Amino acid sequence: MEDINAIAALQDPVRRRLYEYVVAQGREVGRNEAAEATGVARTLAAHHLDKLAEVGLLESGSRRLTGRSGPGAGRPAKVYTRARVERTLSLPARDYRTAAELLAEAAEQAGLDAGLCAAARRRGEALRGSAAPCGGLEEAAEVLAARGYEPYLEGPEEPTDAAAHVVRMRNCPFHAVAERFPPLVCGMNLALLEGLLGTDGPVRARMDARPGECCVVVENSKNNHD
C-alpha cells in the first residue's frame, strides 16, 4: 500500500515536475530553487515537496544554503533529495528481483560471466536495431535516458576540447541485483551498453564506478584510458 500511495502522489502535475527537478539535480535542492525552476510559488512548492517527503519519494533535511556559519549566517533552509528506497508496483504481484538474483547467483557460481556479457551485448545490438552507432554524447544521452539511466553531461563549463566531456548516469536500472553481484552485473551492464551505443562509432562505454551512480561512463572514443 505504501508504494501505491507514493506513486499516486505523482499524479499531480506540479508535484511531478518538482519531483523530476529534484531527482535531476543529484544533490540537495532548496524550496526557493525548486519553485523558481518549476515556475510555481514558493508556498505551493513547499507544500508539494513536503508531501513528496511524507510519502517517501523524497528525503528532507536542513542546512544553511549560504555556506556560512555562526552569527549572521541565517536560518537553516529545508532541502530535499531523492529517497534511497526503491518503489515498485505490479498488479498482480510479481517478484522478478528474486528471479534475477537467483539467476545471477547461479551464473556467478558457474563462471558464466563471459556468456552473460555476450548475451547482453547481443541484446543491446537488438535494441539498437538497424540504427548506426550513436553519433555523439548528446545522442548517447538521449538513448540512455530512454532506458532509465538518468544521464548527465560532466565536464568543464567551457572546454577547449569536446573530449573533456563524459556522460555519467545517476541511475542503474539493475541496482538491486548489482549490489549483491557487482562484478557480474556491472560487466553485463557494460556489455549491454556497448551493444546499444555501438563500439565502432564516435563514443564508447567503459567502466568507471562512482558511489551512488551507474558503474559505466560514456565518453568520446578518442579518449584513451587503456
mmCIF file of the C-alpha atoms, coordinates in Angstrom:
data_MODEL
# 
_entry.id   MODEL 
# 
loop_
_atom_site.group_PDB 
_atom_site.id 
_atom_site.type_symbol 
_atom_site.label_atom_id 
_atom_site.label_alt_id 
_atom_site.label_comp_id 
_atom_site.label_asym_id 
_atom_site.label_entity_id 
_atom_site.label_seq_id 
_atom_site.pdbx_PDB_ins_code 
_atom_site.Cartn_x 
_atom_site.Cartn_y 
_atom_site.Cartn_z 
_atom_site.occupancy 
_atom_site.B_iso_or_equiv 
_atom_site.pdbx_formal_charge 
_atom_site.auth_seq_id 
_atom_site.auth_comp_id 
_atom_site.auth_asym_id 
_atom_site.auth_atom_id 
_atom_site.pdbx_PDB_model_num 
ATOM 1   C CA . MET A 1 1   ? 0.000  0.000   0.000   1.00 0.00 ? 1   MET A CA 1 
ATOM 2   C CA . GLU A 1 2   ? 2.871  2.404   0.729   1.00 0.00 ? 2   GLU A CA 1 
ATOM 3   C CA . ASP A 1 3   ? 4.211  2.023   -2.812  1.00 0.00 ? 3   ASP A CA 1 
ATOM 4   C CA . ILE A 1 4   ? 0.751  2.682   -4.265  1.00 0.00 ? 4   ILE A CA 1 
ATOM 5   C CA . ASN A 1 5   ? 0.366  5.863   -2.207  1.00 0.00 ? 5   ASN A CA 1 
ATOM 6   C CA . ALA A 1 6   ? 3.857  7.037   -3.158  1.00 0.00 ? 6   ALA A CA 1 
ATOM 7   C CA . ILE A 1 7   ? 3.340  6.532   -6.877  1.00 0.00 ? 7   ILE A CA 1 
ATOM 8   C CA . ALA A 1 8   ? -0.152 8.022   -6.739  1.00 0.00 ? 8   ALA A CA 1 
ATOM 9   C CA . ALA A 1 9   ? 1.339  11.207  -5.282  1.00 0.00 ? 9   ALA A CA 1 
ATOM 10  C CA . LEU A 1 10  ? 2.967  11.889  -8.651  1.00 0.00 ? 10  LEU A CA 1 
ATOM 11  C CA . GLN A 1 11  ? -0.405 12.163  -10.375 1.00 0.00 ? 11  GLN A CA 1 
ATOM 12  C CA . ASP A 1 12  ? -0.477 15.880  -9.603  1.00 0.00 ? 12  ASP A CA 1 
ATOM 13  C CA . PRO A 1 13  ? 1.414  17.594  -12.477 1.00 0.00 ? 13  PRO A CA 1 
ATOM 14  C CA . VAL A 1 14  ? 3.051  20.271  -10.266 1.00 0.00 ? 14  VAL A CA 1 
ATOM 15  C CA . ARG A 1 15  ? 4.184  17.660  -7.768  1.00 0.00 ? 15  ARG A CA 1 
ATOM 16  C CA . ARG A 1 16  ? 5.579  15.533  -10.569 1.00 0.00 ? 16  ARG A CA 1 
ATOM 17  C CA . ARG A 1 17  ? 7.535  18.471  -12.015 1.00 0.00 ? 17  ARG A CA 1 
ATOM 18  C CA . LEU A 1 18  ? 9.028  19.233  -8.621  1.00 0.00 ? 18  LEU A CA 1 
ATOM 19  C CA . TYR A 1 19  ? 9.979  15.596  -8.073  1.00 0.00 ? 19  TYR A CA 1 
ATOM 20  C CA . GLU A 1 20  ? 11.581 15.322  -11.512 1.00 0.00 ? 20  GLU A CA 1 
ATOM 21  C CA . TYR A 1 21  ? 13.551 18.521  -10.940 1.00 0.00 ? 21  TYR A CA 1 
ATOM 22  C CA . VAL A 1 22  ? 14.925 17.418  -7.562  1.00 0.00 ? 22  VAL A CA 1 
ATOM 23  C CA . VAL A 1 23  ? 15.856 13.993  -8.941  1.00 0.00 ? 23  VAL A CA 1 
ATOM 24  C CA . ALA A 1 24  ? 17.614 15.505  -11.961 1.00 0.00 ? 24  ALA A CA 1 
ATOM 25  C CA . GLN A 1 25  ? 19.936 17.651  -9.829  1.00 0.00 ? 25  GLN A CA 1 
ATOM 26  C CA . GLY A 1 26  ? 21.622 14.774  -7.985  1.00 0.00 ? 26  GLY A CA 1 
ATOM 27  C CA . ARG A 1 27  ? 22.101 16.982  -4.897  1.00 0.00 ? 27  ARG A CA 1 
ATOM 28  C CA . GLU A 1 28  ? 20.137 18.760  -2.173  1.00 0.00 ? 28  GLU A CA 1 
ATOM 29  C CA . VAL A 1 29  ? 17.607 21.264  -3.516  1.00 0.00 ? 29  VAL A CA 1 
ATOM 30  C CA . GLY A 1 30  ? 16.029 24.099  -1.528  1.00 0.00 ? 30  GLY A CA 1 
ATOM 31  C CA . ARG A 1 31  ? 12.437 25.295  -1.781  1.00 0.00 ? 31  ARG A CA 1 
ATOM 32  C CA . ASN A 1 32  ? 13.298 28.582  -3.489  1.00 0.00 ? 32  ASN A CA 1 
ATOM 33  C CA . GLU A 1 33  ? 15.344 26.878  -6.176  1.00 0.00 ? 33  GLU A CA 1 
ATOM 34  C CA . ALA A 1 34  ? 12.692 24.231  -6.841  1.00 0.00 ? 34  ALA A CA 1 
ATOM 35  C CA . ALA A 1 35  ? 9.928  26.833  -7.007  1.00 0.00 ? 35  ALA A CA 1 
ATOM 36  C CA . GLU A 1 36  ? 11.849 29.056  -9.435  1.00 0.00 ? 36  GLU A CA 1 
ATOM 37  C CA . ALA A 1 37  ? 12.887 26.129  -11.642 1.00 0.00 ? 37  ALA A CA 1 
ATOM 38  C CA . THR A 1 38  ? 9.329  24.805  -11.990 1.00 0.00 ? 38  THR A CA 1 
ATOM 39  C CA . GLY A 1 39  ? 7.584  28.166  -12.192 1.00 0.00 ? 39  GLY A CA 1 
ATOM 40  C CA . VAL A 1 40  ? 5.398  27.900  -9.091  1.00 0.00 ? 40  VAL A CA 1 
ATOM 41  C CA . ALA A 1 41  ? 5.068  29.954  -5.912  1.00 0.00 ? 41  ALA A CA 1 
ATOM 42  C CA . ARG A 1 42  ? 7.377  29.067  -3.055  1.00 0.00 ? 42  ARG A CA 1 
ATOM 43  C CA . THR A 1 43  ? 4.498  28.246  -0.710  1.00 0.00 ? 43  THR A CA 1 
ATOM 44  C CA . LEU A 1 44  ? 2.998  25.856  -3.258  1.00 0.00 ? 44  LEU A CA 1 
ATOM 45  C CA . ALA A 1 45  ? 6.393  24.266  -3.895  1.00 0.00 ? 45  ALA A CA 1 
ATOM 46  C CA . ALA A 1 46  ? 6.921  23.815  -0.153  1.00 0.00 ? 46  ALA A CA 1 
ATOM 47  C CA . HIS A 1 47  ? 3.536  22.104  0.188   1.00 0.00 ? 47  HIS A CA 1 
ATOM 48  C CA . HIS A 1 48  ? 4.196  19.636  -2.618  1.00 0.00 ? 48  HIS A CA 1 
ATOM 49  C CA . LEU A 1 49  ? 7.808  18.968  -1.615  1.00 0.00 ? 49  LEU A CA 1 
ATOM 50  C CA . ASP A 1 50  ? 6.701  18.151  1.914   1.00 0.00 ? 50  ASP A CA 1 
ATOM 51  C CA . LYS A 1 51  ? 4.004  15.854  0.524   1.00 0.00 ? 51  LYS A CA 1 
ATOM 52  C CA . LEU A 1 52  ? 6.615  14.026  -1.556  1.00 0.00 ? 52  LEU A CA 1 
ATOM 53  C CA . ALA A 1 53  ? 8.731  13.618  1.567   1.00 0.00 ? 53  ALA A CA 1 
ATOM 54  C CA . GLU A 1 54  ? 5.704  12.428  3.531   1.00 0.00 ? 54  GLU A CA 1 
ATOM 55  C CA . VAL A 1 55  ? 5.001  9.577   1.102   1.00 0.00 ? 55  VAL A CA 1 
ATOM 56  C CA . GLY A 1 56  ? 8.690  8.629   0.971   1.00 0.00 ? 56  GLY A CA 1 
ATOM 57  C CA . LEU A 1 57  ? 9.663  9.765   -2.527  1.00 0.00 ? 57  LEU A CA 1 
ATOM 58  C CA . LEU A 1 58  ? 11.963 12.498  -1.231  1.00 0.00 ? 58  LEU A CA 1 
ATOM 59  C CA . GLU A 1 59  ? 14.095 12.869  1.883   1.00 0.00 ? 59  GLU A CA 1 
ATOM 60  C CA . SER A 1 60  ? 14.259 16.221  3.634   1.00 0.00 ? 60  SER A CA 1 
ATOM 61  C CA . GLY A 1 61  ? 16.785 17.893  5.878   1.00 0.00 ? 61  GLY A CA 1 
ATOM 62  C CA . SER A 1 62  ? 18.038 21.364  6.665   1.00 0.00 ? 62  SER A CA 1 
ATOM 63  C CA . ARG A 1 63  ? 21.244 23.288  6.117   1.00 0.00 ? 63  ARG A CA 1 
ATOM 64  C CA . ARG A 1 64  ? 22.433 26.832  5.510   1.00 0.00 ? 64  ARG A CA 1 
ATOM 65  C CA . LEU A 1 65  ? 22.414 27.387  1.770   1.00 0.00 ? 65  LEU A CA 1 
ATOM 66  C CA . THR A 1 66  ? 24.760 30.394  2.091   1.00 0.00 ? 66  THR A CA 1 
ATOM 67  C CA . GLY A 1 67  ? 27.638 28.149  3.104   1.00 0.00 ? 67  GLY A CA 1 
ATOM 68  C CA . ARG A 1 68  ? 28.359 30.400  6.088   1.00 0.00 ? 68  ARG A CA 1 
ATOM 69  C CA . SER A 1 69  ? 28.065 29.547  9.771   1.00 0.00 ? 69  SER A CA 1 
ATOM 70  C CA . GLY A 1 70  ? 27.855 31.474  13.003  1.00 0.00 ? 70  GLY A CA 1 
ATOM 71  C CA . PRO A 1 71  ? 26.055 34.767  13.757  1.00 0.00 ? 71  PRO A CA 1 
ATOM 72  C CA . GLY A 1 72  ? 24.548 36.405  10.686  1.00 0.00 ? 72  GLY A CA 1 
ATOM 73  C CA . ALA A 1 73  ? 24.629 33.221  8.604   1.00 0.00 ? 73  ALA A CA 1 
ATOM 74  C CA . GLY A 1 74  ? 20.840 32.984  8.550   1.00 0.00 ? 74  GLY A CA 1 
ATOM 75  C CA . ARG A 1 75  ? 18.499 30.206  9.494   1.00 0.00 ? 75  ARG A CA 1 
ATOM 76  C CA . PRO A 1 76  ? 18.964 26.719  8.012   1.00 0.00 ? 76  PRO A CA 1 
ATOM 77  C CA . ALA A 1 77  ? 16.755 26.120  4.980   1.00 0.00 ? 77  ALA A CA 1 
ATOM 78  C CA . LYS A 1 78  ? 14.817 22.967  4.236   1.00 0.00 ? 78  LYS A CA 1 
ATOM 79  C CA . VAL A 1 79  ? 16.372 20.900  1.451   1.00 0.00 ? 79  VAL A CA 1 
ATOM 80  C CA . TYR A 1 80  ? 15.269 17.797  -0.423  1.00 0.00 ? 80  TYR A CA 1 
ATOM 81  C CA . THR A 1 81  ? 16.910 14.862  -2.187  1.00 0.00 ? 81  THR A CA 1 
ATOM 82  C CA . ARG A 1 82  ? 15.568 11.709  -3.788  1.00 0.00 ? 82  ARG A CA 1 
ATOM 83  C CA . ALA A 1 83  ? 14.772 8.982   -1.279  1.00 0.00 ? 83  ALA A CA 1 
ATOM 84  C CA . ARG A 1 84  ? 17.086 5.976   -1.310  1.00 0.00 ? 84  ARG A CA 1 
ATOM 85  C CA . VAL A 1 85  ? 14.227 3.482   -1.067  1.00 0.00 ? 85  VAL A CA 1 
ATOM 86  C CA . GLU A 1 86  ? 13.038 1.874   -4.307  1.00 0.00 ? 86  GLU A CA 1 
ATOM 87  C CA . ARG A 1 87  ? 9.340  1.940   -5.169  1.00 0.00 ? 87  ARG A CA 1 
ATOM 88  C CA . THR A 1 88  ? 7.719  -0.683  -7.378  1.00 0.00 ? 88  THR A CA 1 
ATOM 89  C CA . LEU A 1 89  ? 4.152  -1.560  -8.255  1.00 0.00 ? 89  LEU A CA 1 
ATOM 90  C CA . SER A 1 90  ? 2.920  -4.673  -10.041 1.00 0.00 ? 90  SER A CA 1 
ATOM 91  C CA . LEU A 1 91  ? -0.668 -5.843  -10.415 1.00 0.00 ? 91  LEU A CA 1 
ATOM 92  C CA . PRO A 1 92  ? -0.947 -8.770  -9.996  1.00 0.00 ? 92  PRO A CA 1 
ATOM 93  C CA . ALA A 1 93  ? 2.067  -9.192  -7.711  1.00 0.00 ? 93  ALA A CA 1 
ATOM 94  C CA . ARG A 1 94  ? 5.307  -10.267 -9.383  1.00 0.00 ? 94  ARG A CA 1 
ATOM 95  C CA . ASP A 1 95  ? 8.781  -10.915 -7.949  1.00 0.00 ? 95  ASP A CA 1 
ATOM 96  C CA . TYR A 1 96  ? 11.271 -10.523 -10.780 1.00 0.00 ? 96  TYR A CA 1 
ATOM 97  C CA . ARG A 1 97  ? 14.005 -9.357  -8.404  1.00 0.00 ? 97  ARG A CA 1 
ATOM 98  C CA . THR A 1 98  ? 14.210 -12.725 -6.654  1.00 0.00 ? 98  THR A CA 1 
ATOM 99  C CA . ALA A 1 99  ? 14.359 -14.488 -10.013 1.00 0.00 ? 99  ALA A CA 1 
ATOM 100 C CA . ALA A 1 100 ? 17.107 -12.130 -11.205 1.00 0.00 ? 100 ALA A CA 1 
ATOM 101 C CA . GLU A 1 101 ? 19.123 -12.638 -8.022  1.00 0.00 ? 101 GLU A CA 1 
ATOM 102 C CA . LEU A 1 102 ? 18.831 -16.427 -8.260  1.00 0.00 ? 102 LEU A CA 1 
ATOM 103 C CA . LEU A 1 103 ? 19.917 -16.397 -11.899 1.00 0.00 ? 103 LEU A CA 1 
ATOM 104 C CA . ALA A 1 104 ? 22.811 -14.068 -11.092 1.00 0.00 ? 104 ALA A CA 1 
ATOM 105 C CA . GLU A 1 105 ? 23.915 -16.301 -8.214  1.00 0.00 ? 105 GLU A CA 1 
ATOM 106 C CA . ALA A 1 106 ? 23.819 -19.395 -10.422 1.00 0.00 ? 106 ALA A CA 1 
ATOM 107 C CA . ALA A 1 107 ? 25.704 -17.630 -13.244 1.00 0.00 ? 107 ALA A CA 1 
ATOM 108 C CA . GLU A 1 108 ? 28.375 -16.387 -10.850 1.00 0.00 ? 108 GLU A CA 1 
ATOM 109 C CA . GLN A 1 109 ? 28.892 -19.775 -9.255  1.00 0.00 ? 109 GLN A CA 1 
ATOM 110 C CA . ALA A 1 110 ? 29.075 -21.460 -12.669 1.00 0.00 ? 110 ALA A CA 1 
ATOM 111 C CA . GLY A 1 111 ? 31.546 -18.893 -14.028 1.00 0.00 ? 111 GLY A CA 1 
ATOM 112 C CA . LEU A 1 112 ? 29.229 -17.803 -16.820 1.00 0.00 ? 112 LEU A CA 1 
ATOM 113 C CA . ASP A 1 113 ? 30.387 -14.175 -16.883 1.00 0.00 ? 113 ASP A CA 1 
ATOM 114 C CA . ALA A 1 114 ? 31.612 -14.299 -20.477 1.00 0.00 ? 114 ALA A CA 1 
ATOM 115 C CA . GLY A 1 115 ? 28.436 -15.945 -21.730 1.00 0.00 ? 115 GLY A CA 1 
ATOM 116 C CA . LEU A 1 116 ? 26.273 -13.419 -19.906 1.00 0.00 ? 116 LEU A CA 1 
ATOM 117 C CA . CYS A 1 117 ? 28.225 -10.495 -21.343 1.00 0.00 ? 117 CYS A CA 1 
ATOM 118 C CA . ALA A 1 118 ? 27.951 -11.936 -24.846 1.00 0.00 ? 118 ALA A CA 1 
ATOM 119 C CA . ALA A 1 119 ? 24.188 -12.283 -24.438 1.00 0.00 ? 119 ALA A CA 1 
ATOM 120 C CA . ALA A 1 120 ? 23.945 -8.736  -23.046 1.00 0.00 ? 120 ALA A CA 1 
ATOM 121 C CA . ARG A 1 121 ? 25.905 -7.317  -25.976 1.00 0.00 ? 121 ARG A CA 1 
ATOM 122 C CA . ARG A 1 122 ? 23.595 -9.116  -28.420 1.00 0.00 ? 122 ARG A CA 1 
ATOM 123 C CA . ARG A 1 123 ? 20.571 -7.741  -26.588 1.00 0.00 ? 123 ARG A CA 1 
ATOM 124 C CA . GLY A 1 124 ? 21.972 -4.218  -26.802 1.00 0.00 ? 124 GLY A CA 1 
ATOM 125 C CA . GLU A 1 125 ? 22.544 -4.627  -30.529 1.00 0.00 ? 125 GLU A CA 1 
ATOM 126 C CA . ALA A 1 126 ? 18.997 -5.941  -30.931 1.00 0.00 ? 126 ALA A CA 1 
ATOM 127 C CA . LEU A 1 127 ? 17.615 -2.920  -29.073 1.00 0.00 ? 127 LEU A CA 1 
ATOM 128 C CA . ARG A 1 128 ? 19.611 -0.592  -31.352 1.00 0.00 ? 128 ARG A CA 1 
ATOM 129 C CA . GLY A 1 129 ? 18.298 -2.464  -34.376 1.00 0.00 ? 129 GLY A CA 1 
ATOM 130 C CA . SER A 1 130 ? 19.371 -1.139  -37.760 1.00 0.00 ? 130 SER A CA 1 
ATOM 131 C CA . ALA A 1 131 ? 20.379 2.261   -36.376 1.00 0.00 ? 131 ALA A CA 1 
ATOM 132 C CA . ALA A 1 132 ? 24.007 3.346   -36.715 1.00 0.00 ? 132 ALA A CA 1 
ATOM 133 C CA . PRO A 1 133 ? 26.203 3.651   -33.597 1.00 0.00 ? 133 PRO A CA 1 
ATOM 134 C CA . CYS A 1 134 ? 25.489 6.779   -31.551 1.00 0.00 ? 134 CYS A CA 1 
ATOM 135 C CA . GLY A 1 135 ? 26.898 9.834   -33.275 1.00 0.00 ? 135 GLY A CA 1 
ATOM 136 C CA . GLY A 1 136 ? 27.951 11.720  -30.160 1.00 0.00 ? 136 GLY A CA 1 
ATOM 137 C CA . LEU A 1 137 ? 27.484 12.199  -26.456 1.00 0.00 ? 137 LEU A CA 1 
ATOM 138 C CA . GLU A 1 138 ? 24.197 14.082  -26.788 1.00 0.00 ? 138 GLU A CA 1 
ATOM 139 C CA . GLU A 1 139 ? 22.674 11.284  -28.834 1.00 0.00 ? 139 GLU A CA 1 
ATOM 140 C CA . ALA A 1 140 ? 24.041 8.718   -26.401 1.00 0.00 ? 140 ALA A CA 1 
ATOM 141 C CA . ALA A 1 141 ? 22.443 10.637  -23.512 1.00 0.00 ? 141 ALA A CA 1 
ATOM 142 C CA . GLU A 1 142 ? 19.069 10.522  -25.270 1.00 0.00 ? 142 GLU A CA 1 
ATOM 143 C CA . VAL A 1 143 ? 19.339 6.770   -25.744 1.00 0.00 ? 143 VAL A CA 1 
ATOM 144 C CA . LEU A 1 144 ? 20.356 6.263   -22.129 1.00 0.00 ? 144 LEU A CA 1 
ATOM 145 C CA . ALA A 1 145 ? 17.557 8.492   -20.841 1.00 0.00 ? 145 ALA A CA 1 
ATOM 146 C CA . ALA A 1 146 ? 15.016 6.387   -22.700 1.00 0.00 ? 146 ALA A CA 1 
ATOM 147 C CA . ARG A 1 147 ? 16.375 3.319   -20.865 1.00 0.00 ? 147 ARG A CA 1 
ATOM 148 C CA . GLY A 1 148 ? 16.084 4.949   -17.428 1.00 0.00 ? 148 GLY A CA 1 
ATOM 149 C CA . TYR A 1 149 ? 19.777 5.619   -16.743 1.00 0.00 ? 149 TYR A CA 1 
ATOM 150 C CA . GLU A 1 150 ? 19.253 9.323   -15.929 1.00 0.00 ? 150 GLU A CA 1 
ATOM 151 C CA . PRO A 1 151 ? 22.345 10.540  -17.813 1.00 0.00 ? 151 PRO A CA 1 
ATOM 152 C CA . TYR A 1 152 ? 24.014 13.906  -17.343 1.00 0.00 ? 152 TYR A CA 1 
ATOM 153 C CA . LEU A 1 153 ? 26.934 15.614  -19.024 1.00 0.00 ? 153 LEU A CA 1 
ATOM 154 C CA . GLU A 1 154 ? 30.012 16.138  -16.880 1.00 0.00 ? 154 GLU A CA 1 
ATOM 155 C CA . GLY A 1 155 ? 32.978 18.315  -17.756 1.00 0.00 ? 155 GLY A CA 1 
ATOM 156 C CA . PRO A 1 156 ? 34.314 21.872  -17.634 1.00 0.00 ? 156 PRO A CA 1 
ATOM 157 C CA . GLU A 1 157 ? 31.827 24.640  -18.430 1.00 0.00 ? 157 GLU A CA 1 
ATOM 158 C CA . GLU A 1 158 ? 33.930 25.918  -21.326 1.00 0.00 ? 158 GLU A CA 1 
ATOM 159 C CA . PRO A 1 159 ? 36.091 23.022  -22.504 1.00 0.00 ? 159 PRO A CA 1 
ATOM 160 C CA . THR A 1 160 ? 38.792 23.683  -25.051 1.00 0.00 ? 160 THR A CA 1 
ATOM 161 C CA . ASP A 1 161 ? 38.235 20.170  -26.338 1.00 0.00 ? 161 ASP A CA 1 
ATOM 162 C CA . ALA A 1 162 ? 34.921 18.324  -26.664 1.00 0.00 ? 162 ALA A CA 1 
ATOM 163 C CA . ALA A 1 163 ? 36.673 15.217  -25.389 1.00 0.00 ? 163 ALA A CA 1 
ATOM 164 C CA . ALA A 1 164 ? 36.713 16.778  -21.921 1.00 0.00 ? 164 ALA A CA 1 
ATOM 165 C CA . HIS A 1 165 ? 33.028 15.895  -21.522 1.00 0.00 ? 165 HIS A CA 1 
ATOM 166 C CA . VAL A 1 166 ? 31.679 12.499  -20.493 1.00 0.00 ? 166 VAL A CA 1 
ATOM 167 C CA . VAL A 1 167 ? 28.191 11.185  -19.871 1.00 0.00 ? 167 VAL A CA 1 
ATOM 168 C CA . ARG A 1 168 ? 27.605 9.777   -16.403 1.00 0.00 ? 168 ARG A CA 1 
ATOM 169 C CA . MET A 1 169 ? 24.416 8.168   -15.124 1.00 0.00 ? 169 MET A CA 1 
ATOM 170 C CA . ARG A 1 170 ? 22.684 8.780   -11.814 1.00 0.00 ? 170 ARG A CA 1 
ATOM 171 C CA . ASN A 1 171 ? 20.609 5.606   -12.006 1.00 0.00 ? 171 ASN A CA 1 
ATOM 172 C CA . CYS A 1 172 ? 21.432 1.957   -12.579 1.00 0.00 ? 172 CYS A CA 1 
ATOM 173 C CA . PRO A 1 173 ? 18.344 0.033   -13.759 1.00 0.00 ? 173 PRO A CA 1 
ATOM 174 C CA . PHE A 1 174 ? 19.908 -3.126  -12.289 1.00 0.00 ? 174 PHE A CA 1 
ATOM 175 C CA . HIS A 1 175 ? 20.834 -1.547  -8.946  1.00 0.00 ? 175 HIS A CA 1 
ATOM 176 C CA . ALA A 1 176 ? 19.226 -4.113  -6.610  1.00 0.00 ? 176 ALA A CA 1 
ATOM 177 C CA . VAL A 1 177 ? 20.953 -7.082  -8.272  1.00 0.00 ? 177 VAL A CA 1 
ATOM 178 C CA . ALA A 1 178 ? 24.194 -5.183  -8.896  1.00 0.00 ? 178 ALA A CA 1 
ATOM 179 C CA . GLU A 1 179 ? 24.519 -4.532  -5.162  1.00 0.00 ? 179 GLU A CA 1 
ATOM 180 C CA . ARG A 1 180 ? 24.654 -8.265  -4.493  1.00 0.00 ? 180 ARG A CA 1 
ATOM 181 C CA . PHE A 1 181 ? 26.663 -9.341  -7.547  1.00 0.00 ? 181 PHE A CA 1 
ATOM 182 C CA . PRO A 1 182 ? 28.640 -6.271  -8.669  1.00 0.00 ? 182 PRO A CA 1 
ATOM 183 C CA . PRO A 1 183 ? 31.300 -7.803  -10.962 1.00 0.00 ? 183 PRO A CA 1 
ATOM 184 C CA . LEU A 1 184 ? 28.782 -9.983  -12.775 1.00 0.00 ? 184 LEU A CA 1 
ATOM 185 C CA . VAL A 1 185 ? 26.002 -7.429  -13.188 1.00 0.00 ? 185 VAL A CA 1 
ATOM 186 C CA . CYS A 1 186 ? 28.250 -4.429  -13.874 1.00 0.00 ? 186 CYS A CA 1 
ATOM 187 C CA . GLY A 1 187 ? 30.024 -6.419  -16.574 1.00 0.00 ? 187 GLY A CA 1 
ATOM 188 C CA . MET A 1 188 ? 26.655 -7.344  -18.048 1.00 0.00 ? 188 MET A CA 1 
ATOM 189 C CA . ASN A 1 189 ? 25.584 -3.703  -17.945 1.00 0.00 ? 189 ASN A CA 1 
ATOM 190 C CA . LEU A 1 190 ? 28.726 -2.557  -19.749 1.00 0.00 ? 190 LEU A CA 1 
ATOM 191 C CA . ALA A 1 191 ? 28.250 -5.169  -22.463 1.00 0.00 ? 191 ALA A CA 1 
ATOM 192 C CA . LEU A 1 192 ? 24.610 -4.195  -22.889 1.00 0.00 ? 192 LEU A CA 1 
ATOM 193 C CA . LEU A 1 193 ? 25.543 -0.543  -23.366 1.00 0.00 ? 193 LEU A CA 1 
ATOM 194 C CA . GLU A 1 194 ? 28.335 -1.434  -25.771 1.00 0.00 ? 194 GLU A CA 1 
ATOM 195 C CA . GLY A 1 195 ? 25.768 -3.177  -27.928 1.00 0.00 ? 195 GLY A CA 1 
ATOM 196 C CA . LEU A 1 196 ? 23.208 -0.409  -27.516 1.00 0.00 ? 196 LEU A CA 1 
ATOM 197 C CA . LEU A 1 197 ? 25.549 2.506   -28.283 1.00 0.00 ? 197 LEU A CA 1 
ATOM 198 C CA . GLY A 1 198 ? 27.898 0.711   -30.660 1.00 0.00 ? 198 GLY A CA 1 
ATOM 199 C CA . THR A 1 199 ? 31.626 0.070   -30.366 1.00 0.00 ? 199 THR A CA 1 
ATOM 200 C CA . ASP A 1 200 ? 32.734 1.386   -33.767 1.00 0.00 ? 200 ASP A CA 1 
ATOM 201 C CA . GLY A 1 201 ? 31.324 4.905   -33.557 1.00 0.00 ? 201 GLY A CA 1 
ATOM 202 C CA . PRO A 1 202 ? 32.493 8.209   -32.036 1.00 0.00 ? 202 PRO A CA 1 
ATOM 203 C CA . VAL A 1 203 ? 31.535 7.245   -28.456 1.00 0.00 ? 203 VAL A CA 1 
ATOM 204 C CA . ARG A 1 204 ? 32.361 4.328   -26.230 1.00 0.00 ? 204 ARG A CA 1 
ATOM 205 C CA . ALA A 1 205 ? 31.242 2.944   -22.871 1.00 0.00 ? 205 ALA A CA 1 
ATOM 206 C CA . ARG A 1 206 ? 33.726 1.930   -20.201 1.00 0.00 ? 206 ARG A CA 1 
ATOM 207 C CA . MET A 1 207 ? 33.808 1.080   -16.506 1.00 0.00 ? 207 MET A CA 1 
ATOM 208 C CA . ASP A 1 208 ? 34.303 3.989   -14.107 1.00 0.00 ? 208 ASP A CA 1 
ATOM 209 C CA . ALA A 1 209 ? 32.427 3.220   -10.895 1.00 0.00 ? 209 ALA A CA 1 
ATOM 210 C CA . ARG A 1 210 ? 31.379 6.092   -8.655  1.00 0.00 ? 210 ARG A CA 1 
ATOM 211 C CA . PRO A 1 211 ? 29.421 5.710   -5.393  1.00 0.00 ? 211 PRO A CA 1 
ATOM 212 C CA . GLY A 1 212 ? 25.688 6.211   -5.862  1.00 0.00 ? 212 GLY A CA 1 
ATOM 213 C CA . GLU A 1 213 ? 25.812 6.148   -9.668  1.00 0.00 ? 213 GLU A CA 1 
ATOM 214 C CA . CYS A 1 214 ? 25.928 3.681   -12.533 1.00 0.00 ? 214 CYS A CA 1 
ATOM 215 C CA . CYS A 1 215 ? 29.269 1.901   -12.889 1.00 0.00 ? 215 CYS A CA 1 
ATOM 216 C CA . VAL A 1 216 ? 29.573 2.815   -16.587 1.00 0.00 ? 216 VAL A CA 1 
ATOM 217 C CA . VAL A 1 217 ? 30.599 6.115   -18.168 1.00 0.00 ? 217 VAL A CA 1 
ATOM 218 C CA . VAL A 1 218 ? 30.268 7.084   -21.842 1.00 0.00 ? 218 VAL A CA 1 
ATOM 219 C CA . GLU A 1 219 ? 32.970 9.166   -23.478 1.00 0.00 ? 219 GLU A CA 1 
ATOM 220 C CA . ASN A 1 220 ? 34.327 10.178  -26.860 1.00 0.00 ? 220 ASN A CA 1 
ATOM 221 C CA . SER A 1 221 ? 36.136 7.261   -28.473 1.00 0.00 ? 221 SER A CA 1 
ATOM 222 C CA . LYS A 1 222 ? 39.343 9.250   -28.960 1.00 0.00 ? 222 LYS A CA 1 
ATOM 223 C CA . ASN A 1 223 ? 39.778 9.407   -25.172 1.00 0.00 ? 223 ASN A CA 1 
ATOM 224 C CA . ASN A 1 224 ? 42.349 6.783   -24.333 1.00 0.00 ? 224 ASN A CA 1 
ATOM 225 C CA . HIS A 1 225 ? 42.260 5.268   -20.852 1.00 0.00 ? 225 HIS A CA 1 
ATOM 226 C CA . ASP A 1 226 ? 43.656 1.860   -21.784 1.00 0.00 ? 226 ASP A CA 1 
# 
